[in-house]
Coordinates of C-alpha atoms in Angstrom, one line a residue:
M1 CA 25.5 12.0 -12.9
D2 CA 26.2 11.0 -9.4
V3 CA 24.3 7.7 -8.2
P4 CA 24.3 6.7 -4.8
Y5 CA 24.3 3.0 -4.6
V6 CA 25.0 0.0 -2.4
V7 CA 26.4 -3.1 -4.1
K8 CA 27.0 -6.5 -3.0
W9 CA 29.2 -9.3 -4.6
A10 CA 29.1 -13.1 -4.2
D11 CA 31.6 -14.3 -1.4
D12 CA 32.7 -17.2 -3.5
E13 CA 32.4 -15.3 -6.6
P14 CA 33.6 -11.9 -6.3
S15 CA 32.7 -10.7 -9.8
R16 CA 28.7 -12.4 -9.6
L17 CA 26.5 -9.4 -8.4
V18 CA 24.1 -10.7 -6.0
G19 CA 22.3 -7.4 -5.0
L20 CA 22.3 -3.5 -6.1
V21 CA 20.2 -0.8 -4.5
W22 CA 20.3 2.9 -6.1
T23 CA 18.5 6.2 -6.2
F24 CA 18.9 9.4 -8.2
S25 CA 19.2 13.1 -7.0
Y26 CA 15.4 13.7 -7.8
C27 CA 14.5 10.3 -6.2
L28 CA 16.5 11.7 -2.6
Q29 CA 14.6 15.1 -3.0
M30 CA 11.0 13.9 -3.0
W31 CA 12.3 11.0 -0.7
K32 CA 13.3 14.0 1.8
R33 CA 10.4 15.9 1.3
F34 CA 7.8 13.0 1.7
P35 CA 8.9 10.4 4.0
E36 CA 6.2 9.4 5.9
V37 CA 4.8 6.0 3.8
I38 CA 6.7 4.0 1.7
S39 CA 5.8 1.1 -0.4
F40 CA 7.7 -2.0 -1.6
D41 CA 6.9 -4.0 -4.7
N42 CA 8.8 -6.1 -7.3
T43 CA 8.5 -6.7 -11.0
Y44 CA 10.3 -9.4 -13.3
N45 CA 11.6 -9.1 -17.1
T46 CA 13.6 -6.2 -16.7
N47 CA 17.0 -7.5 -17.3
R48 CA 18.8 -9.9 -18.9
F49 CA 20.0 -11.5 -15.8
K50 CA 16.4 -12.2 -14.5
L51 CA 17.3 -10.4 -11.5
P52 CA 13.7 -9.1 -9.8
L53 CA 13.5 -5.3 -9.5
F54 CA 12.2 -3.7 -6.6
Q55 CA 10.8 -0.3 -6.1
A56 CA 10.3 1.9 -3.2
T57 CA 7.6 4.5 -3.9
G58 CA 6.1 7.3 -1.7
Q59 CA 3.2 9.6 -2.3
T60 CA 3.5 13.3 -2.9
C61 CA 1.2 16.1 -1.7
L62 CA -0.6 15.8 -5.0
G63 CA -1.4 12.1 -4.5
S64 CA 0.7 11.2 -7.2
V65 CA 3.3 8.6 -6.8
F66 CA 7.2 9.4 -6.7
N67 CA 10.5 6.9 -6.7
A68 CA 12.4 6.6 -3.6
A69 CA 15.1 3.8 -4.7
F70 CA 15.2 0.9 -6.7
G71 CA 16.9 -2.5 -6.1
L72 CA 18.1 -5.8 -7.7
I73 CA 18.6 -9.0 -5.6
D74 CA 19.5 -12.4 -7.0
N75 CA 17.0 -14.2 -4.7
E76 CA 13.7 -13.6 -2.8
R77 CA 14.7 -15.3 0.1
R78 CA 15.4 -13.7 3.5
E79 CA 19.0 -13.0 2.9
G80 CA 17.8 -11.1 -0.3
F81 CA 15.5 -9.1 1.3
Q82 CA 17.6 -8.4 4.2
F83 CA 20.1 -6.7 1.8
L84 CA 17.2 -4.8 0.3
S85 CA 16.0 -3.4 3.6
E86 CA 19.5 -2.6 4.8
S87 CA 20.4 -0.6 2.0
I88 CA 17.3 1.4 2.0
R89 CA 18.2 2.1 5.5
Q90 CA 21.5 3.0 5.0
L91 CA 20.7 5.4 1.6
A92 CA 18.3 7.0 3.9
E93 CA 20.8 7.7 6.8
Q94 CA 23.4 8.8 4.6
H95 CA 21.1 11.4 2.8
S96 CA 19.4 12.5 6.4
I97 CA 16.0 11.1 5.6
C98 CA 13.5 10.4 8.2
Q99 CA 12.7 6.8 8.8
P100 CA 8.7 6.4 7.4
D101 CA 5.7 6.1 9.9
V102 CA 4.4 3.5 7.7
I103 CA 5.4 0.7 5.5
V104 CA 3.2 -1.1 2.9
T105 CA 3.9 -4.5 1.4
D106 CA 2.3 -7.5 0.2
F107 CA 2.0 -10.4 2.2
D108 CA 5.4 -11.9 1.9
D109 CA 6.8 -13.3 5.3
Q110 CA 10.6 -13.0 4.4
M111 CA 10.4 -9.4 3.3
K112 CA 8.2 -8.1 6.2
A113 CA 10.7 -9.8 8.6
A114 CA 13.7 -8.4 6.7
L115 CA 11.7 -4.8 7.1
N116 CA 11.0 -5.5 10.7
D117 CA 14.6 -6.0 11.5
Q118 CA 15.8 -2.9 10.0
F119 CA 12.6 -0.6 10.7
P120 CA 11.5 -1.9 14.1
N121 CA 9.9 1.1 15.1
V122 CA 7.8 1.7 11.7
Q123 CA 4.1 0.4 11.4
Q124 CA 3.8 -2.1 8.6
Q125 CA 0.5 -2.5 6.9
L126 CA -0.6 -4.9 4.4
C127 CA -1.8 -4.0 0.8
I128 CA -5.6 -4.5 1.3
H129 CA -6.0 -5.1 -2.6
H130 CA -3.5 -7.9 -2.3
I131 CA -5.6 -9.2 0.7
N132 CA -8.9 -9.1 -0.6
S133 CA -8.3 -10.6 -4.0
N134 CA -6.5 -13.7 -2.1
V135 CA -9.3 -13.9 0.1
L136 CA -12.0 -14.1 -3.0
L137 CA -10.0 -16.6 -4.8
K138 CA -9.4 -19.0 -1.7
S139 CA -13.1 -18.7 -0.8
K140 CA -13.9 -19.6 -4.5
Q141 CA -11.6 -22.5 -4.4
K142 CA -12.4 -23.7 -0.8
W143 CA -16.3 -23.4 -1.2
V144 CA -18.3 -26.5 -0.5
K145 CA -21.6 -26.9 -2.0
G146 CA -24.5 -28.3 0.0
R147 CA -22.8 -28.7 3.3
S148 CA -24.7 -27.7 6.5
S149 CA -22.9 -26.9 9.5
S150 CA -23.6 -30.2 11.5
S151 CA -21.9 -31.8 9.0
S152 CA -18.8 -29.8 8.6
P153 CA -15.6 -31.5 9.7
D154 CA -13.3 -29.9 12.5
S155 CA -10.1 -31.5 11.6
S156 CA -7.3 -29.7 10.5
D157 CA -6.9 -31.8 7.2
E158 CA -10.3 -31.6 5.7
D159 CA -8.6 -29.5 2.9
K160 CA -6.8 -32.4 1.9
S161 CA -9.8 -34.8 2.3
T162 CA -12.2 -32.4 0.4
P163 CA -11.6 -32.0 -3.4
Q164 CA -11.1 -28.4 -4.3
V165 CA -11.8 -27.2 -7.8
R166 CA -8.8 -25.0 -9.0
A167 CA -10.9 -22.1 -9.3
E168 CA -9.6 -18.5 -11.0
L169 CA -11.5 -15.1 -10.7
S170 CA -13.8 -14.3 -13.4
P171 CA -14.0 -10.9 -14.5
K172 CA -17.1 -10.4 -12.4
D173 CA -15.4 -11.4 -9.4
R174 CA -12.5 -8.9 -9.9
Q175 CA -15.1 -6.4 -10.0
L176 CA -16.1 -7.4 -6.8
V177 CA -13.1 -6.5 -5.2
H178 CA -13.7 -2.8 -6.0
A179 CA -17.6 -2.9 -5.7
P180 CA -19.2 -1.5 -2.5
T181 CA -20.7 -3.9 0.0
S182 CA -24.5 -4.8 -0.8
E183 CA -27.0 -5.3 2.0
D184 CA -28.1 -8.2 0.0
I185 CA -25.4 -11.1 1.0
P186 CA -25.9 -14.5 -0.7
H187 CA -24.7 -17.6 0.9
S188 CA -22.0 -18.2 -1.7
Y189 CA -18.1 -17.7 -1.9
R190 CA -19.3 -14.1 -3.0
G191 CA -21.0 -13.8 0.1
V192 CA -18.0 -14.5 2.4
F193 CA -16.2 -11.8 0.4
M194 CA -18.8 -9.3 0.9
M195 CA -18.9 -10.1 4.6
W196 CA -15.0 -10.3 5.0
K197 CA -15.4 -6.4 3.6
L198 CA -17.3 -5.3 6.2
V199 CA -14.5 -6.8 8.5
L200 CA -11.9 -5.3 6.8
F201 CA -13.5 -1.9 6.6
A202 CA -15.1 -1.5 10.2
E203 CA -14.4 1.6 11.7
T204 CA -14.4 0.7 15.2
E205 CA -12.7 -2.5 17.1
D206 CA -16.5 -3.2 18.5
A207 CA -18.0 -3.1 14.8
H208 CA -14.7 -5.0 13.5
E209 CA -15.3 -7.8 16.2
K210 CA -19.1 -7.9 15.3
A211 CA -18.6 -8.2 11.5
W212 CA -16.1 -10.9 12.4
R213 CA -18.7 -13.1 14.6
N214 CA -21.4 -12.3 11.8
L215 CA -19.2 -13.8 9.1
C216 CA -18.4 -16.9 11.1
R217 CA -22.5 -17.3 12.1
E218 CA -23.4 -16.9 8.4
F219 CA -20.8 -19.3 6.9
D220 CA -20.4 -21.7 9.8
D221 CA -20.9 -24.4 7.0
Q222 CA -17.6 -23.5 5.2
R223 CA -15.1 -24.4 8.0
A224 CA -11.9 -24.3 5.6
I225 CA -12.5 -20.8 4.8
L226 CA -13.2 -19.7 8.0
R227 CA -10.1 -21.7 9.2
Y228 CA -8.2 -20.0 6.3
L229 CA -9.2 -16.6 7.4
H230 CA -8.6 -17.0 11.0
G231 CA -5.3 -18.4 10.5
T232 CA -3.6 -16.3 7.9
Y233 CA -5.1 -12.7 8.3
M234 CA -6.9 -12.4 11.6
P235 CA -3.5 -12.5 13.7
V236 CA -1.9 -9.7 11.6
R237 CA -5.1 -7.5 11.2
A238 CA -3.5 -4.7 13.0
Q239 CA -1.7 -4.2 9.8
W240 CA -4.9 -4.2 7.4
A241 CA -8.2 -3.6 9.4
R242 CA -9.1 -0.1 9.1
C243 CA -10.0 0.4 12.8
F244 CA -6.4 -0.5 13.5
I245 CA -4.5 1.3 10.9
R246 CA -6.4 4.5 10.7
K247 CA -4.3 5.3 14.3
Y248 CA -1.4 5.9 12.1
R249 CA -0.2 8.3 9.7
N250 CA -0.6 6.6 6.4
F251 CA -2.8 9.4 4.6
G252 CA -5.1 7.3 3.7
I253 CA -2.5 4.8 1.9
R254 CA -3.7 1.2 2.0
V255 CA -2.5 -0.5 -1.2
T256 CA 0.9 -1.0 -3.3
S257 CA -0.7 -0.1 -6.4
G258 CA 1.5 3.0 -6.8
T259 CA 4.5 1.1 -6.9
E260 CA 2.7 -1.5 -9.1
A261 CA 2.0 1.4 -11.5
S262 CA 5.6 2.4 -11.0
N263 CA 6.8 -1.1 -12.3
N264 CA 4.4 -1.0 -15.2
N265 CA 5.7 2.2 -16.1
I266 CA 9.2 1.1 -16.1
K267 CA 8.7 -1.2 -18.7
S268 CA 7.2 1.2 -21.2
Y269 CA 11.0 2.7 -20.9
L270 CA 12.8 -0.4 -22.0
L271 CA 12.5 -1.9 -25.5
N272 CA 12.4 -5.7 -24.1
G273 CA 12.9 -7.7 -20.8
M274 CA 16.7 -8.6 -21.9
S275 CA 18.4 -4.9 -21.2
H276 CA 21.8 -4.9 -19.3
L277 CA 21.8 -3.0 -16.3
Y278 CA 23.3 0.0 -17.8
R279 CA 20.3 0.0 -20.1
L280 CA 17.9 -0.4 -17.1
V281 CA 19.5 2.5 -15.1
E282 CA 19.3 4.7 -18.1
A283 CA 15.5 4.0 -18.7
M284 CA 15.1 5.0 -15.2
Q285 CA 16.9 8.0 -15.5
D286 CA 14.6 9.2 -18.3
M287 CA 11.7 8.0 -16.2
M288 CA 12.8 10.4 -13.3
K289 CA 13.0 13.2 -16.1
D290 CA 9.5 12.7 -17.0
Q291 CA 8.1 12.2 -13.4
E292 CA 9.8 15.6 -12.3
R293 CA 8.2 17.2 -15.2
D294 CA 4.9 16.0 -14.7
F295 CA 4.9 17.1 -10.9
N296 CA 6.5 20.2 -11.6
D297 CA 3.4 20.7 -13.9
A298 CA 1.0 19.6 -11.7
C299 CA 2.0 21.7 -8.9
A300 CA 1.6 24.8 -11.2
A301 CA -2.1 23.7 -11.9
D302 CA -2.5 23.3 -8.3
E303 CA -1.6 26.6 -7.6
V304 CA -4.2 28.0 -9.9
L305 CA -7.1 25.5 -8.4
T306 CA -5.9 26.6 -4.9
A307 CA -6.4 30.4 -5.7
R308 CA -9.7 29.6 -7.1
E309 CA -11.3 27.4 -4.7
Y310 CA -9.8 28.8 -1.7
I311 CA -9.4 32.8 -2.2
G312 CA -12.9 33.9 -1.0
S313 CA -13.9 35.3 2.2
S314 CA -15.3 31.9 3.6
S315 CA -11.8 30.4 3.4
E316 CA -10.2 33.4 5.6
Y317 CA -9.9 30.9 8.1
L318 CA -7.1 28.9 6.5
G319 CA -5.0 32.0 6.8
E320 CA -1.4 31.7 5.3
L321 CA -2.2 28.0 4.3
R322 CA -3.5 28.8 1.4
T323 CA -0.3 29.5 -0.1
A324 CA 1.4 27.0 1.7
I325 CA 0.1 23.6 1.2
S326 CA -1.6 21.6 -2.0
S327 CA -5.3 21.8 -2.6
K328 CA -5.8 18.2 -1.3
G329 CA -4.4 19.0 1.8
L330 CA -6.8 22.1 2.0
G331 CA -9.7 19.9 1.0
L332 CA -9.0 17.7 3.9
I333 CA -8.7 20.8 6.5
N334 CA -11.7 22.1 4.8
K335 CA -13.9 18.7 5.3
Q336 CA -12.9 18.8 9.1
Y337 CA -13.8 22.4 9.6
R338 CA -17.3 22.1 8.1
L339 CA -17.8 19.0 10.3
A340 CA -16.8 21.4 13.0
R341 CA -18.8 24.1 12.5
K342 CA -22.0 21.6 12.2
A343 CA -21.0 20.3 15.7
M344 CA -20.5 23.7 17.4
P345 CA -23.2 26.3 18.5
T346 CA -23.4 29.4 16.0
G347 CA -20.6 31.8 16.7
L348 CA -18.3 29.6 18.5
L349 CA -16.2 28.3 15.8
E350 CA -15.4 31.6 14.6
V351 CA -14.1 32.9 17.7
R352 CA -11.9 30.1 18.3
V353 CA -10.8 30.2 14.5
C354 CA -9.6 33.8 14.9
H355 CA -8.1 33.4 18.3
T356 CA -6.0 30.6 17.0
L357 CA -4.8 32.7 13.8
H358 CA -4.3 36.2 15.8

């Protein structure tokens, strides 16, 4: 099997591998078909050389994950990420794949800088799951009990002068990351996180600013937490706040969980974490065969679902779209259609739809 790849050897030791990026024919096929949003994440313990494995993944029309490319680098510094991002761009150009509209990563400054160097016109987004988990953990660690706002020090070294408990997230805390925000906000580290989610998910910039002001006012006695949020996340809010990222074609993708799931999946094809590189590639080939089969099966099932849900006269406004796009896409169009019907005078929408289709 022909495996497109880019390799780098050490300058002072030509036989020592420092970087390898590769893909497969099925990956290229899916990457070319769905290039709009690409996520990057890494995992460990996949090979005897202890090289971290990076995966670039995308999302199909059915919402499932596909692998675009894989990479191994010998360090997680700027030079390693630079090779990784350069190689991804090179493979895309060699196979006439469009640049993504959005790249989703975790909060690694070195990786983000390397990706920005190679994809300067692509909007970067930060995984909101990573952000929320970190905000909750830091709020728990930095929370100071029994301190009023009038006694809160403003010096930048408050974190050093105030003993911090080495807190960890409990199972109840982790559930809070995914739970809807309650109207009853406790004055605790959990309350900080609940109000933070209002900042993150605000629909408009005005609502975003208002939510941030409310958080700062409510927890004015927790200056260490506020400084952490203001200094770490607010400068890059255009990469995570809903009111900003909704302007880009990300199809609602705001996390790297698909890539993380693929990281876990590849390990299920390996007997242990001490495989040589040839065995690692073999395992990925097996994974790609299963991924292709699963996608084909899902497409067949989706055709049946589409035919059943959109074959009636009430869906005639969709025209040939009923046989051209997935049920997920049709569902999104139908949702907007229903909203439009409610907002327009009776009969006017039908006239406009007929005019558009004919």
